[in-house]
Coordinates of C-alpha atoms in Angstrom, one line a residue:
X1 CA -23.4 6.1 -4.0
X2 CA -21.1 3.1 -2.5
X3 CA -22.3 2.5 1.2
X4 CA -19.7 1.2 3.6
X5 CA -20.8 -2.2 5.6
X6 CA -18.4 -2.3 8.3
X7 CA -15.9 -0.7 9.8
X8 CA -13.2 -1.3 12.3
X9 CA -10.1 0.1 13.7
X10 CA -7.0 -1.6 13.8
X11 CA -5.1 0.9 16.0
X12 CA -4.7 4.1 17.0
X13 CA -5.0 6.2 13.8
X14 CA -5.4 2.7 11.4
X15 CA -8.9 1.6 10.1
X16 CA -10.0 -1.1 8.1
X17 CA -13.6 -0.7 5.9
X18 CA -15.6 -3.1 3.9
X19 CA -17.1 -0.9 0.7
X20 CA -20.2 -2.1 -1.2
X21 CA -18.8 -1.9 -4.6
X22 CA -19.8 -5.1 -7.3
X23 CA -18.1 -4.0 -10.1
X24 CA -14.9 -3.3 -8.9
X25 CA -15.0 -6.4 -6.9
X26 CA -15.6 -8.0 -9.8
X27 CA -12.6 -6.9 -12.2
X28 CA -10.0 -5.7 -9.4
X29 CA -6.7 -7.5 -9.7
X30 CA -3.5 -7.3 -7.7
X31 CA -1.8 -4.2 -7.2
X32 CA -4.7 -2.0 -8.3
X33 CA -6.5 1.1 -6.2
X34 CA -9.4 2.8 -6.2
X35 CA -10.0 7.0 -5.7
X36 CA -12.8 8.0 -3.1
X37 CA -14.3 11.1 -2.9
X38 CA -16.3 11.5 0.7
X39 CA -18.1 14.7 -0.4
X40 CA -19.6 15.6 -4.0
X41 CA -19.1 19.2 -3.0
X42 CA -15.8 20.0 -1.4
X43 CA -14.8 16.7 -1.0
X44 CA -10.9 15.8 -2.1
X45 CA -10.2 12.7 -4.1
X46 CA -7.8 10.1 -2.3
X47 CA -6.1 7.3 -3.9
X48 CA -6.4 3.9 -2.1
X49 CA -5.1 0.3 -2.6
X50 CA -7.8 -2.4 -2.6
X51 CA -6.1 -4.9 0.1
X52 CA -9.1 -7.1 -0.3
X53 CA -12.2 -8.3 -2.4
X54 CA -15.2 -10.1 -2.3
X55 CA -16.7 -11.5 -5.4
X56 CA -19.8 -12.7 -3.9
X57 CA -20.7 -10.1 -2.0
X58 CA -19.5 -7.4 -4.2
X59 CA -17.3 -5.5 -1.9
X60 CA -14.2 -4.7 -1.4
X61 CA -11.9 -3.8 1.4
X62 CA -9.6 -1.2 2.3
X63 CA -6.9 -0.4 4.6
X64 CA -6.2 3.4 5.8
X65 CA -4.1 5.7 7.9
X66 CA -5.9 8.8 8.9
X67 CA -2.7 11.2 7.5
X68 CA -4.5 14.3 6.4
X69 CA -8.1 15.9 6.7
X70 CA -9.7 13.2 4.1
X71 CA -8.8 10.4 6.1
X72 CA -9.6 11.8 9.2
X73 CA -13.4 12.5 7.7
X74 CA -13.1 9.2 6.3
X75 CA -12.5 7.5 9.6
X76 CA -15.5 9.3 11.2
X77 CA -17.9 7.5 9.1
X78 CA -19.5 4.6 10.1
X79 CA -21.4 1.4 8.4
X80 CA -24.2 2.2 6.8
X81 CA -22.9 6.0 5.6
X82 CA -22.1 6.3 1.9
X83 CA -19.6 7.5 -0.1
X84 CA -20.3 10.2 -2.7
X85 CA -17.7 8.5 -5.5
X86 CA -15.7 5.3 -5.6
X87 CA -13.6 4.7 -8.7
X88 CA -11.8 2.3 -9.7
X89 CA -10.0 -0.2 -10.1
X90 CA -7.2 1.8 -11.5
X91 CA -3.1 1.5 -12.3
X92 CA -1.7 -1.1 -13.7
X93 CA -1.9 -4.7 -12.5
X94 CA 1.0 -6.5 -11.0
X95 CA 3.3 -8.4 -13.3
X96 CA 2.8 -11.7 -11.5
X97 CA 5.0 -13.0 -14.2
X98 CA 8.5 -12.1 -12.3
X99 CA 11.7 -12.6 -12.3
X100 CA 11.8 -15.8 -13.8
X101 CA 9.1 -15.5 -16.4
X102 CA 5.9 -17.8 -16.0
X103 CA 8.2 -20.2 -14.0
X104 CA 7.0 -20.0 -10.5
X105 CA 10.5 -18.6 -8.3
X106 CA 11.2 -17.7 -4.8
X107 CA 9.9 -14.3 -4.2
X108 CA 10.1 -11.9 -1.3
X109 CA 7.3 -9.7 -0.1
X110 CA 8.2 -6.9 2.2
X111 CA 5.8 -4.3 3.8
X112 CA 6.0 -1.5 6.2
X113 CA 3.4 -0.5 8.0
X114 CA 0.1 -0.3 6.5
X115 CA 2.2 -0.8 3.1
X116 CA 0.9 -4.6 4.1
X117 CA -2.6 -4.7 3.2
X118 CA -2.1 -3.8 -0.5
X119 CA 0.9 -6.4 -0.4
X120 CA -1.7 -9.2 0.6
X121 CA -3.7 -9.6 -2.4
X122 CA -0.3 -9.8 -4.6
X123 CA 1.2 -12.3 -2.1
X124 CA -1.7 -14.1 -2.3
X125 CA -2.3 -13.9 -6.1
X126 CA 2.0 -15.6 -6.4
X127 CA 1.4 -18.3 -3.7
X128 CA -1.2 -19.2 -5.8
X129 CA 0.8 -19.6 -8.7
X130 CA 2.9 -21.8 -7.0
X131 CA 5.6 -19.7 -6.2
X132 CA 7.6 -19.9 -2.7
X133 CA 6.5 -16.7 -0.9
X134 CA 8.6 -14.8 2.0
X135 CA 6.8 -12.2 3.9
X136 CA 8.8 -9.9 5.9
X137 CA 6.5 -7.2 7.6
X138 CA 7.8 -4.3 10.0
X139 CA 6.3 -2.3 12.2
X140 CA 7.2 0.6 15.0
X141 CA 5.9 -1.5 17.5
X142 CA 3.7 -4.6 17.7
X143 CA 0.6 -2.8 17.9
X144 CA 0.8 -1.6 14.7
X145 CA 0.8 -4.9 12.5
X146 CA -2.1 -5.4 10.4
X147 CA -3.6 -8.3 8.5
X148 CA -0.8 -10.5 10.2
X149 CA -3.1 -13.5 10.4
X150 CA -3.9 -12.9 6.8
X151 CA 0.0 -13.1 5.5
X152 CA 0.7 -15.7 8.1
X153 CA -2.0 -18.2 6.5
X154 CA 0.0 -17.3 3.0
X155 CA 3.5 -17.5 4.5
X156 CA 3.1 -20.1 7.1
X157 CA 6.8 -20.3 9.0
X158 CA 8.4 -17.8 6.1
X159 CA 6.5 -14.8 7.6
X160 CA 9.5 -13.0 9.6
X161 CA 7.9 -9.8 11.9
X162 CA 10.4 -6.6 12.4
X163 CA 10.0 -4.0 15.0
X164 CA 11.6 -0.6 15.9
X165 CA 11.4 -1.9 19.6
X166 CA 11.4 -5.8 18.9
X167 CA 8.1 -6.2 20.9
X168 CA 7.1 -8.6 18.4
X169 CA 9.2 -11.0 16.0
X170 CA 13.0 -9.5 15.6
X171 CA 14.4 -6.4 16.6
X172 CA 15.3 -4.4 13.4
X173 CA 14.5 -2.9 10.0
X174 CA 13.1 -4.8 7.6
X175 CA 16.1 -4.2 4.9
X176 CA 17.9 -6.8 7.4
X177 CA 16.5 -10.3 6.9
X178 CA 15.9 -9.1 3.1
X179 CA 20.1 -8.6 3.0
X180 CA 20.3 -11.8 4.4
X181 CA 18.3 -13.9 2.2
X182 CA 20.2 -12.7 -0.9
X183 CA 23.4 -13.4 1.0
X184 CA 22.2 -16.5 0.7
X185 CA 21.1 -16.4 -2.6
X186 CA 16.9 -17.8 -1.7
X187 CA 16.0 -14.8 -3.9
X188 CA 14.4 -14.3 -7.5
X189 CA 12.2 -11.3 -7.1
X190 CA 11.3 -8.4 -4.3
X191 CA 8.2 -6.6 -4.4
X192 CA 8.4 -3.5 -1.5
X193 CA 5.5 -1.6 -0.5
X194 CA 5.2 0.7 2.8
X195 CA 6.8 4.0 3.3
X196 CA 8.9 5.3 1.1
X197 CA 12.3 5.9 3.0
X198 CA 11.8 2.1 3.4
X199 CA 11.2 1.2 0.3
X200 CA 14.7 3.0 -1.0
X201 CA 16.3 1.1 1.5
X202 CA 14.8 -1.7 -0.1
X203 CA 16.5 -0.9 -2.9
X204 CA 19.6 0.0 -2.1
X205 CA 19.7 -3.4 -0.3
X206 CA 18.6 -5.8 -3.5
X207 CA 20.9 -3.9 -6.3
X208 CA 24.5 -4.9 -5.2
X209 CA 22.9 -8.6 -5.5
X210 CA 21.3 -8.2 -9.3
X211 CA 18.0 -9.2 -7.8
X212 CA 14.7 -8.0 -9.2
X213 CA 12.8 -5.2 -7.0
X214 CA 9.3 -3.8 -7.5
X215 CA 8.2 -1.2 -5.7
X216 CA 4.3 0.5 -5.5
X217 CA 4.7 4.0 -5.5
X218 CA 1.7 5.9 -3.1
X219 CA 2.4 9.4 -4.5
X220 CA 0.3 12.7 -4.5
X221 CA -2.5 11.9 -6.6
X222 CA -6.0 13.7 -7.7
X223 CA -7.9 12.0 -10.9
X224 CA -5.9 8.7 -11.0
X225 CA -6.5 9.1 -15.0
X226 CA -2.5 11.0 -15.7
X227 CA -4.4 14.0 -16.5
X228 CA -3.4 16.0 -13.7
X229 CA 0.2 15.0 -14.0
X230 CA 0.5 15.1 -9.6
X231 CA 2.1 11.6 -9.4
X232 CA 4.9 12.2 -11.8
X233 CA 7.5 10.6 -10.8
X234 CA 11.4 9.7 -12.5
X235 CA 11.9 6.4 -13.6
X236 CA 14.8 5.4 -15.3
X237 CA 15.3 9.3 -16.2
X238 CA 12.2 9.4 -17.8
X239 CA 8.9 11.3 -16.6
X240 CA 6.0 8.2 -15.8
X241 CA 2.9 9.0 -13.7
X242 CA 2.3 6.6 -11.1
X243 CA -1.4 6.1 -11.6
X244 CA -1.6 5.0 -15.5
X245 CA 2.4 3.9 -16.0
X246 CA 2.5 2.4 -12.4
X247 CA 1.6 2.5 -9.3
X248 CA 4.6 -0.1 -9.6
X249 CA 8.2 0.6 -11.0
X250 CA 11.3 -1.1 -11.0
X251 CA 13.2 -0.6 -7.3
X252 CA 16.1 0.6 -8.9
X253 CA 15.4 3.0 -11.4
X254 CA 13.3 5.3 -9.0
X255 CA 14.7 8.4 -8.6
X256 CA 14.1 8.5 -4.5
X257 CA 15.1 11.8 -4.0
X258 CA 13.2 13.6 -6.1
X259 CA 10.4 11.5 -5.1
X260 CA 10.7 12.8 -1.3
X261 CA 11.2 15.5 -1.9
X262 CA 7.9 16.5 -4.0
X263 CA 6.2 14.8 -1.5
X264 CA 7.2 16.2 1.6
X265 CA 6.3 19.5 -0.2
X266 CA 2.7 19.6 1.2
X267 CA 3.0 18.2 4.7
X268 CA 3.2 21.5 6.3
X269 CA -0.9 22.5 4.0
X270 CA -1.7 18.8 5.2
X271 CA -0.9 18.9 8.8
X272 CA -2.8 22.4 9.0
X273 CA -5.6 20.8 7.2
X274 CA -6.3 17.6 9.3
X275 CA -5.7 20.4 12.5
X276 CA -8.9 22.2 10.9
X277 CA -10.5 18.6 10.5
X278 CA -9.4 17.8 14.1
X279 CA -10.8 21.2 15.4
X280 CA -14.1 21.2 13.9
X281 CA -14.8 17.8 15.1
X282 CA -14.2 17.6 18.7
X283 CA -17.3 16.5 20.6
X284 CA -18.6 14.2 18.1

């Protein structure tokens, strides 16, 4: 079992956990996940990005949003509990290659929400190449940021912060400053992660200019091996699964519509699920 050494919450329904987990730690690269399962019994398998790791210590860090019932267990637990499966690191790597081949380019990372901390290890992974890295993040309010230090230390004064109600950096969506830097041509590559109503706006945004968008798709997901066929997804009219072929896909050949709508297909089982969760907890 893979025991959890810290835990802490980043905002209201946001945590962030430090997993004991060597050999993933060891082998993880940009842009892969793992799959938790809390309980051996009747526990669910999640699929989580890996927004951090730790050679050394052999763990690794992850960044959640308690959504349905899993998370919500998941944010109950505390350091020193353990996990009862961690696998991983699955999907396929990030091409860190972009737009302009091995040639280090000027590249754009956006995030929404908590779409940020698997963003960091691949902004991270292309500064270090040498490439010139933007970071725009947005966020309802300026509460909700996470790991800002963390892309600000990558970023420096190209880190550009979006709200809803512009109590931190500019007042807007994110889609704005992207349009502007490719107005102004400062773009080779995009690489979107965070919701994704944003990341079709994303998109839509990048394709009248010909530049390069990669987005990470977070769809349903249940063995994380394309045996259960769950994260299907169209790309380029052909049938890919997110968690073997992807989890990232070129911007502009998503089929977004299809895409919300199979996944808005089980919010009404998930809401009544995390209200079980919610009701068989209260008091502890």
């Amino acid at each position: 079992m893979n025991t959890i050494i810290s835990k802490r919450q980043l905002s209201d329904n946001v945590f962030q956990m430090e997993l004991e987990a060597p050999l993933i730690a060891n082998e993880r690269k940009p842009g892969q996940f793992i799959i938790l399962m809390i309980d051996e019994k009747l526990g669910e398998r999640i699929p989580l990005t890996i927004a951090d790791a730790d050679k050394e210590k052999g763990t690794i860090t992850i960044i959640f949003q308690t959504v349905g019932a899993t998370t919500l267990k998941l944010a109950k637990m505390n350091a020193g509990d353990k996990l009862a499966a961690l696998l991983g690191p699955l999907g396929r790597p990030t091409d860190l290659r972009g737009a302009n081949g091995t040639k280090p380019g000027r590249v754009v990372c956006v995030g929404g929400g908590i779409g940020v901390a698997p963003m960091h290890p691949i902004a991270q992974a292309l500064k270090a190449l040498g490439n010139e890295v933007t970071i725009i993040m947005g966020a309802r309010n300026k509460d909700l940021f996470v790991m800002e230090e963390e892309m600000r230390k990558i970023a420096g004064d190209k880190l550009i912060l979006m709200t809803d109600d512009g109590s931190s950096g500019r007042k807007g969506l994110v889609t704005e400053p992207l349009k502007e830097l490719c107005e102004a041509g400062a773009v080779d590559e995009v690489i979107a992660i965070g919701p994704p109503i944003m990341m079709k706006f994303c998109a839509l945004t990048t394709k009248p200019y010909n530049v390069k968008t990669v987005v990470s798709l977070n769809t349903i997901m249940i063995d994380g091996t394309g045996m259960c066929g769950g994260c299907r997804v169209a790309v380029g009219g052909e049938t890919k699964f997110a968690c073997v072929d992807g989890p990232e896909f070129d911007a502009h050949q998503v089929d977004w519509d299809l895409m919300l709508k199979r996944m808005g297909a089980f919010k009404p089982l998930e809401a009544k699920a995390r209200e079980h969760v919610c009701n068989l907890t209260k008091g502890i």
